[in-house]
Tab-separated table of C-alpha atoms in Angstrom:
chain	number	residue	atom	x	y	z
A	1	MET	CA	121.986	122.968	97.704
A	2	PHE	CA	120.425	121.096	94.858
A	3	LEU	CA	123.562	119.154	94.383
A	4	VAL	CA	123.763	118.014	97.983
A	5	ASN	CA	119.979	116.941	97.906
A	6	PHE	CA	120.584	115.086	94.695
A	7	LYS	CA	123.583	113.375	95.938
A	8	GLN	CA	121.817	112.238	99.197
A	9	PHE	CA	119.090	110.958	96.851
A	10	VAL	CA	121.326	108.977	94.649
A	11	GLU	CA	122.957	107.667	97.835
A	12	GLN	CA	119.727	106.502	99.270
A	13	LYS	CA	118.510	105.087	96.048
A	14	ARG	CA	121.898	103.292	95.632
A	15	THR	CA	121.528	101.365	99.013
A	16	ILE	CA	118.007	100.490	97.983
A	17	ILE	CA	118.893	99.295	94.522
A	18	PHE	CA	121.834	97.283	95.880
A	19	SER	CA	119.914	95.441	98.663
A	20	ASN	CA	117.214	94.531	96.132
A	21	PHE	CA	120.125	93.508	93.748
A	22	SER	CA	121.482	91.161	96.415
A	23	VAL	CA	118.036	89.506	96.809
A	24	LEU	CA	117.710	89.332	93.012
A	25	PHE	CA	121.195	87.661	92.826
A	26	LEU	CA	120.225	85.205	95.610
A	27	CYS	CA	117.137	84.226	93.659
A	28	THR	CA	118.878	83.907	90.368
A	29	ALA	CA	121.692	81.826	91.935
A	30	ASP	CA	119.107	79.566	93.540
A	31	PHE	CA	117.164	79.231	90.114
A	32	PHE	CA	120.381	78.190	88.440
A	33	LEU	CA	121.345	75.912	91.187
A	34	ILE	CA	117.904	74.131	90.698
A	35	MET	CA	118.547	74.146	86.949
A	36	ALA	CA	121.895	72.483	87.397
A	37	VAL	CA	120.347	69.778	89.614
A	38	VAL	CA	117.680	69.069	87.272
A	39	ARG	CA	120.020	68.858	84.501
A	40	LYS	CA	122.002	66.363	86.338
A	41	LEU	CA	119.044	64.214	86.812
A	42	GLY	CA	118.652	64.383	83.066
A	43	ASN	CA	118.358	60.625	82.747
A	44	ILE	CA	114.791	60.946	83.636
A	45	LYS	CA	112.946	60.126	80.447
A	46	LEU	CA	110.571	63.070	80.497
A	47	LEU	CA	113.305	65.700	80.609
A	48	LYS	CA	115.414	64.224	77.861
A	49	CYS	CA	115.400	66.051	74.468
A	50	ARG	CA	114.266	63.806	71.633
A	51	PRO	CA	117.172	63.390	69.057
A	52	SER	CA	115.159	64.847	66.344
A	53	PHE	CA	114.861	68.051	68.322
A	54	ILE	CA	118.619	68.261	68.798
A	55	SER	CA	119.312	67.880	65.057
A	56	LEU	CA	116.774	70.506	64.275
A	57	GLN	CA	118.703	72.851	66.508
A	58	VAL	CA	122.086	71.951	64.885
A	59	CYS	CA	120.575	72.790	61.334
A	60	HIS	CA	119.343	76.095	62.500
A	61	PHE	CA	122.798	77.151	63.355
A	62	SER	CA	124.640	76.009	60.549
A	63	ASN	CA	122.620	77.225	57.844
A	64	GLY	CA	125.301	79.539	56.518
A	65	ALA	CA	124.474	82.481	58.672
A	66	GLY	CA	127.650	81.451	60.818
A	67	THR	CA	129.679	84.562	60.001
A	68	ARG	CA	126.884	86.916	60.794
A	69	TRP	CA	126.457	85.219	64.012
A	70	ASN	CA	130.006	85.526	64.904
A	71	ILE	CA	130.129	89.426	63.950
A	72	LYS	CA	126.988	89.813	66.161
A	73	LYS	CA	128.722	87.966	68.975
A	74	SER	CA	131.799	90.091	68.959
A	75	MET	CA	129.603	93.245	68.789
A	76	TYR	CA	127.699	92.139	71.843
A	77	THR	CA	130.942	91.267	73.675
A	78	THR	CA	132.378	94.707	72.851
A	79	ILE	CA	129.184	96.547	73.927
A	80	GLY	CA	129.102	94.546	77.167
A	81	LEU	CA	132.771	95.181	77.932
A	82	ALA	CA	132.309	98.859	77.233
A	83	VAL	CA	129.241	99.191	79.244
A	84	GLY	CA	130.805	97.132	82.333
A	85	GLY	CA	133.991	99.227	82.066
A	86	ALA	CA	132.160	102.634	82.067
A	87	SER	CA	129.961	101.711	85.006
A	88	ALA	CA	133.110	100.294	86.924
A	89	LEU	CA	134.760	103.659	86.178
A	90	LEU	CA	131.726	105.666	87.221
A	91	TYR	CA	131.336	103.647	90.401
A	92	ALA	CA	135.072	104.189	91.255
A	93	LEU	CA	134.914	107.933	90.522
A	94	GLU	CA	131.831	108.235	92.579
A	95	GLN	CA	133.415	106.320	95.611
A	96	SER	CA	136.530	108.621	95.407
A	97	VAL	CA	134.282	111.723	95.878
A	98	LYS	CA	133.717	110.645	99.412
A	99	ALA	CA	137.268	111.728	100.349
A	100	TYR	CA	136.206	115.217	100.946
A	101	ASP	CA	133.070	114.252	102.769
A	102	TRP	CA	134.315	114.821	106.277
A	103	PRO	CA	131.671	113.835	108.868
A	104	LEU	CA	132.539	110.778	110.907
A	105	HIS	CA	131.221	107.657	109.291
A	106	PRO	CA	129.058	105.518	111.641
A	107	PRO	CA	130.053	101.942	112.400
A	108	ALA	CA	127.848	99.042	111.253
A	109	TYR	CA	125.730	97.969	114.235
A	110	ASN	CA	124.111	94.504	114.263
A	111	TRP	CA	120.212	95.663	114.369
A	112	SER	CA	117.755	92.969	115.438
A	113	HIS	CA	116.198	93.383	112.128
A	114	SER	CA	119.163	93.588	109.948
A	115	GLY	CA	119.307	89.978	108.709
A	116	VAL	CA	117.687	88.779	105.400
A	117	LEU	CA	114.887	87.075	107.333
A	118	ASP	CA	115.017	89.024	110.614
A	119	ALA	CA	111.631	90.701	111.775
A	120	TYR	CA	111.562	93.732	114.020
A	121	ASP	CA	111.872	93.346	117.692
A	122	HIS	CA	108.294	94.434	118.479
A	123	ALA	CA	108.997	95.191	122.180
A	124	SER	CA	111.534	97.524	121.046
A	125	ILE	CA	109.241	99.409	118.588
A	126	ARG	CA	106.721	99.816	121.516
A	127	ARG	CA	109.464	101.314	123.746
A	128	GLY	CA	110.651	103.471	120.869
A	129	PHE	CA	107.146	104.753	120.444
A	130	TYR	CA	107.166	105.872	123.975
A	131	VAL	CA	110.472	107.580	123.452
A	132	TYR	CA	109.109	109.344	120.409
A	133	LYS	CA	105.856	110.495	122.161
A	134	ASN	CA	107.651	111.752	125.344
A	135	VAL	CA	110.760	113.249	123.891
A	136	CYS	CA	111.050	113.752	120.111
A	137	SER	CA	107.351	114.605	119.453
A	138	ALA	CA	107.991	118.073	121.222
A	139	CYS	CA	109.930	119.205	118.128
A	140	HIS	CA	109.696	116.473	115.381
A	141	SER	CA	106.581	115.651	113.336
A	142	LEU	CA	105.646	112.245	112.126
A	143	ASP	CA	103.314	113.108	109.396
A	144	PHE	CA	102.909	109.785	107.620
A	145	ILE	CA	102.029	107.500	110.564
A	146	PRO	CA	98.405	107.276	111.802
A	147	PHE	CA	97.905	105.856	115.290
A	148	ARG	CA	95.988	102.946	113.887
A	149	ARG	CA	99.089	101.603	112.164
A	150	LEU	CA	100.588	100.660	115.555
A	151	ILE	CA	97.589	98.569	116.349
A	152	ASP	CA	98.855	94.877	116.470
A	153	VAL	CA	102.190	95.989	115.728
A	154	ALA	CA	103.114	97.290	119.147
A	155	PHE	CA	99.828	98.207	120.983
A	156	THR	CA	96.487	96.767	121.484
A	157	GLU	CA	93.513	98.729	120.009
A	158	ASP	CA	92.450	99.792	123.460
A	159	GLU	CA	95.674	101.062	124.411
A	160	MET	CA	96.009	103.104	121.181
A	161	ARG	CA	92.524	104.586	121.727
A	162	GLU	CA	93.834	106.084	125.029
A	163	ILE	CA	97.050	107.224	123.597
A	164	ALA	CA	95.563	108.927	120.653
A	165	ALA	CA	93.138	110.686	123.006
A	166	GLU	CA	95.669	111.910	125.361
A	167	PHE	CA	98.337	112.677	122.634
A	168	GLN	CA	96.166	115.526	121.494
A	169	VAL	CA	93.425	116.554	123.852
A	170	CYS	CA	91.743	118.970	121.242
A	171	ILE	CA	91.720	118.628	117.586
A	172	GLN	CA	89.579	120.789	115.162
A	173	ASP	CA	87.028	118.774	113.206
A	174	GLY	CA	83.822	119.407	111.401
A	175	PRO	CA	81.757	120.837	110.230
A	176	ASN	CA	78.800	119.690	112.210
A	177	GLU	CA	75.211	119.757	111.085
A	178	ASP	CA	75.030	123.456	111.927
A	179	GLY	CA	78.096	124.232	109.891
A	180	GLU	CA	80.357	124.852	112.752
A	181	MET	CA	83.801	123.543	113.379
A	182	PHE	CA	84.230	121.826	116.843
A	183	MET	CA	86.862	120.348	119.019
A	184	ARG	CA	87.378	116.763	119.886
A	185	PRO	CA	89.945	114.412	121.448
A	186	GLY	CA	92.308	112.543	118.973
A	187	LYS	CA	91.059	109.247	117.476
A	188	VAL	CA	93.036	106.250	116.250
A	189	SER	CA	92.272	107.115	112.572
A	190	ASP	CA	94.078	110.412	112.921
A	191	TYR	CA	97.606	110.995	111.850
A	192	ILE	CA	100.207	111.736	114.507
A	193	PRO	CA	99.685	115.363	115.142
A	194	PRO	CA	102.706	117.692	114.252
A	195	PRO	CA	104.150	119.992	117.171
A	196	TYR	CA	104.106	123.071	115.019
A	197	PRO	CA	101.593	124.288	112.660
A	198	ASN	CA	104.100	125.212	109.804
A	199	GLU	CA	107.848	125.382	109.044
A	200	GLU	CA	108.142	128.992	110.059
A	201	ALA	CA	106.839	128.403	113.489
A	202	ALA	CA	109.208	125.339	113.854
A	203	ALA	CA	112.191	127.384	112.730
A	204	ALA	CA	111.273	130.296	115.095
A	205	ALA	CA	111.162	127.891	118.094
A	206	ASN	CA	114.518	126.266	117.237
A	207	ASN	CA	117.046	128.995	116.475
A	208	GLY	CA	116.229	129.003	112.889
A	209	ALA	CA	116.697	125.187	112.205
A	210	VAL	CA	113.733	123.275	111.065
A	211	PRO	CA	113.469	119.786	112.781
A	212	PRO	CA	112.966	117.326	109.869
A	213	ASP	CA	109.918	115.012	109.758
A	214	LEU	CA	110.850	111.708	111.068
A	215	SER	CA	108.746	109.364	109.165
A	216	LEU	CA	111.212	108.565	106.569
A	217	ILE	CA	114.462	109.834	108.255
A	218	VAL	CA	116.011	106.387	108.445
A	219	LEU	CA	115.836	105.790	104.690
A	220	GLY	CA	116.608	109.434	104.038
A	221	ARG	CA	120.136	109.678	105.555
A	222	GLU	CA	123.247	107.879	104.433
A	223	GLY	CA	124.260	105.186	107.099
A	224	ASN	CA	120.378	104.667	107.894
A	225	GLU	CA	119.878	103.215	111.446
A	226	ASP	CA	123.584	103.276	112.138
A	227	TYR	CA	123.729	107.034	111.335
A	228	ILE	CA	120.771	108.076	113.429
A	229	PHE	CA	122.025	105.906	116.474
A	230	SER	CA	125.631	107.413	116.117
A	231	MET	CA	124.330	110.965	115.716
A	232	LEU	CA	122.034	110.730	118.662
A	233	ASN	CA	124.702	109.343	120.924
A	234	GLY	CA	127.727	111.251	119.346
A	235	TYR	CA	127.396	114.722	121.051
A	236	THR	CA	130.815	116.051	122.235
A	237	ASP	CA	130.924	117.764	125.590
A	238	ALA	CA	131.693	121.442	125.572
A	239	ASP	CA	135.469	120.911	126.837
A	240	ASP	CA	136.096	118.300	124.146
A	241	ILE	CA	135.268	120.470	121.060
A	242	PRO	CA	138.245	120.631	118.723
A	243	ALA	CA	140.049	124.004	118.793
A	244	GLY	CA	138.981	126.483	116.052
A	245	VAL	CA	135.364	125.230	115.884
A	246	GLU	CA	133.034	128.128	116.510
A	247	ILE	CA	129.823	126.972	118.174
A	248	SER	CA	126.999	129.738	118.225
A	249	GLU	CA	124.259	130.016	120.769
A	250	GLY	CA	121.945	127.008	120.657
A	251	ALA	CA	124.136	124.906	118.416
A	252	HIS	CA	126.054	121.781	119.479
A	253	TYR	CA	129.041	119.882	118.266
A	254	ASN	CA	128.385	116.486	116.707
A	255	PRO	CA	131.043	114.828	114.429
A	256	TYR	CA	128.457	112.532	112.792
A	257	PHE	CA	126.271	115.444	111.485
A	258	THR	CA	127.364	116.950	108.185
A	259	GLY	CA	129.135	120.096	108.985
A	260	SER	CA	129.426	118.885	112.553
A	261	VAL	CA	127.534	121.769	114.188
A	262	ILE	CA	123.945	120.777	114.671
A	263	ALA	CA	120.972	122.834	116.074
A	264	MET	CA	119.372	120.034	117.968
A	265	ALA	CA	120.116	119.826	121.607
A	266	PRO	CA	121.175	116.313	122.867
A	267	PRO	CA	117.703	114.920	123.285
A	268	LEU	CA	118.202	111.709	125.362
A	269	TYR	CA	119.552	111.182	128.918
A	270	ASN	CA	119.751	108.255	131.115
A	271	ASN	CA	116.163	107.768	132.567
A	272	VAL	CA	114.646	110.568	130.744
A	273	ILE	CA	111.514	108.337	130.667
A	274	GLU	CA	110.492	105.133	132.416
A	275	TYR	CA	109.696	102.035	130.353
A	276	ASP	CA	106.416	100.139	131.157
A	277	ASP	CA	108.000	96.780	130.620
A	278	GLY	CA	110.842	97.495	133.181
A	279	THR	CA	113.751	97.808	130.695
A	280	PRO	CA	116.442	99.988	132.296
A	281	ALA	CA	116.292	103.388	130.331
A	282	THR	CA	119.749	103.998	129.662
A	283	ARG	CA	120.566	106.436	127.007
A	284	SER	CA	121.822	103.850	124.444
A	285	GLN	CA	118.786	101.691	125.199
A	286	LEU	CA	116.435	104.646	124.541
A	287	THR	CA	118.402	105.430	121.339
A	288	LYS	CA	118.256	101.941	120.115
A	289	ASP	CA	114.551	101.706	120.763
A	290	VAL	CA	113.768	104.948	119.087
A	291	VAL	CA	115.756	104.074	116.199
A	292	THR	CA	114.156	100.618	115.744
A	293	PHE	CA	110.703	102.574	115.801
A	294	LEU	CA	111.927	105.078	113.361
A	295	SER	CA	113.117	102.252	111.025
A	296	TRP	CA	109.656	100.556	111.280
A	297	CYS	CA	108.043	103.876	110.484
A	298	SER	CA	110.226	104.148	107.226
A	299	GLN	CA	109.479	100.770	106.201
A	300	PRO	CA	106.439	98.974	107.882
A	301	GLU	CA	106.344	96.617	105.190
A	302	MET	CA	109.632	95.095	105.841
A	303	GLU	CA	108.392	91.933	107.484
A	304	LYS	CA	105.898	91.328	104.795
A	305	ARG	CA	108.790	91.604	102.156
A	306	LYS	CA	110.807	88.999	104.018
A	307	LEU	CA	108.109	86.727	104.268
A	308	TRP	CA	107.517	87.131	100.460
A	309	LEU	CA	111.303	86.276	99.998
A	310	ILE	CA	110.553	82.925	101.509
A	311	LYS	CA	107.380	82.194	99.609
A	312	PHE	CA	109.367	83.240	96.331
A	313	LEU	CA	112.079	81.027	97.026
A	314	ILE	CA	109.878	77.961	97.862
A	315	LEU	CA	107.824	78.702	94.661
A	316	ILE	CA	111.003	78.865	92.546
A	317	ASP	CA	112.253	75.554	94.075
A	318	THR	CA	109.117	73.767	93.416
A	319	SER	CA	108.698	74.925	89.891
A	320	GLY	CA	112.214	74.797	88.873
A	321	HIS	CA	112.303	73.748	85.301
A	322	PRO	CA	115.336	73.862	82.776
B	1	MET	CA	101.957	56.298	75.481
B	2	ILE	CA	100.926	59.105	77.483
B	3	LYS	CA	97.495	59.129	75.920
B	4	ARG	CA	96.261	55.985	77.715
B	5	SER	CA	97.627	56.939	81.009
B	6	PHE	CA	95.513	57.325	84.058
B	7	LEU	CA	95.979	61.069	84.599
B	8	TYR	CA	95.025	61.618	80.967
B	9	GLN	CA	91.854	59.735	81.236
B	10	LEU	CA	90.950	61.304	84.429
B	11	ILE	CA	92.012	65.012	83.951
B	12	PHE	CA	93.673	66.368	80.910
B	13	LYS	CA	91.217	64.813	78.450
B	14	ARG	CA	88.318	67.217	79.161
B	15	THR	CA	88.849	70.862	79.484
B	16	GLY	CA	86.456	71.197	82.452
B	17	THR	CA	88.379	68.840	84.654
B	18	MET	CA	91.638	70.299	83.500
B	19	VAL	CA	90.621	73.868	84.455
B	20	LEU	CA	89.046	72.602	87.902
B	21	THR	CA	92.438	70.720	88.557
B	22	ALA	CA	94.465	73.953	87.804
B	23	VAL	CA	92.257	76.078	90.043
B	24	LEU	CA	92.187	73.573	92.811
B	25	GLY	CA	95.901	72.841	92.606
B	26	GLY	CA	96.490	76.658	92.643
B	27	ILE	CA	94.463	77.153	95.808
B	28	ILE	CA	96.000	74.041	97.481
B	29	LEU	CA	99.596	75.030	96.440
B	30	GLU	CA	99.173	78.606	97.562
B	31	THR	CA	97.646	77.629	100.885
B	32	ALA	CA	100.500	75.157	101.505
B	33	ILE	CA	103.332	77.704	100.493
B	34	ASP	CA	101.805	80.458	102.599
B	35	ASN	CA	101.561	78.133	105.769
B	36	ILE	CA	105.076	76.609	105.163
B	37	SER	CA	106.628	80.061	104.800
B	38	GLU	CA	104.866	81.623	107.652
B	39	ALA	CA	105.706	78.796	109.800
B	40	ILE	CA	109.577	79.190	108.836
B	41	PHE	CA	109.253	83.034	109.521
B	42	PHE	CA	107.506	82.759	112.857
B	43	LYS	CA	109.833	79.906	113.965
B	44	TYR	CA	113.009	82.014	112.867
B	45	ASN	CA	111.645	85.196	114.713
B	46	LYS	CA	110.136	83.658	117.782
B	47	GLY	CA	110.049	86.022	120.725
B	48	LYS	CA	110.329	89.254	118.560
B	49	LEU	CA	106.923	89.347	116.927
B	50	TRP	CA	103.635	91.068	118.208
B	51	ASP	CA	101.989	87.655	118.608
B	52	ASP	CA	104.766	86.646	121.163
B	53	ILE	CA	104.454	89.716	123.290
B	54	LYS	CA	100.819	90.459	122.894
B	55	HIS	CA	99.813	88.597	126.052
B	56	ASN	CA	101.650	90.919	128.217
B	57	TYR	CA	99.282	93.851	127.224
B	58	VAL	CA	95.797	92.384	126.283
B	59	LYS	CA	93.408	92.721	129.213
B	60	ASP	CA	91.505	89.507	129.756
B	61	VAL	CA	87.948	90.109	130.412
């Protein structure tokens, strides 16, 4: 159990580290490009080294410490090669471990927010919230998202007030000035209320399986959005289940889920809800929208990050100095 | 010689004007970069952002 969790953790961190690396690489490459351009423009008087400075440098390197420098250099090269080789080996070993991982791997979909500069499709976030509210919220909590966070992202403040009040008609608050707890309707400052008071209640209502919190689920599963989309759309009809697979009462066959037998009933069907913007509510549309919404829940700062990338590149470009 | 240059006489000679220039320059540069990058981002993502779909939902008084 611990190992599985640890592996998932590493997997998740690896995607995050790699995506950050690619951005870092881009920035570094950009920086070197600017440096090269500036070097080429070296005729500009201001950027030229004065001769005295160059000869000073030459003196510094030929003052008899030559051999030591060479030994040091070969040492660094060896260490570099060893570390590089070891990490390549580790990476290769880690990759081959996947051979006995037998769930179906999801295809890579082209999400409206997957490009380096792409923002979320906010109309889709809005529809996805309706899907969560009307379908998933019966079983899944969304503990880290307060209602107010959706204001000016997918809803106006007035709309959100209404939604919060009808999401939970009664919520315990207090104490008031008499020291008593009282009931009130939900407010925009509340976090989205969970469907079950605790895990035991959740398990008891779902054949012993606990529906996980969805706030960070997109980052918490290998394959991220692609996995959630494929899993939600990947249920197999009772007739098509491979021979020899035992499906107990209340379980379902889903080749994308680790172990292939999942306790969640297929949640989405064509027209299970109606959209207020007139988009046809087919199953794949519902799924795409709820996954976009859950992706936003996992990383509401994504757009700011992408905006900062542009700022960073402009800043590096304007201050490029060799 | 740089010493006699116009910029030197005007700005770099006194610490006060130097600091003032640095602060003002910082503010101007930051505002400019903010505006440019936001313009790029909004143009690139036109139609997807909340500002582009808000008019469907805001009730005009």
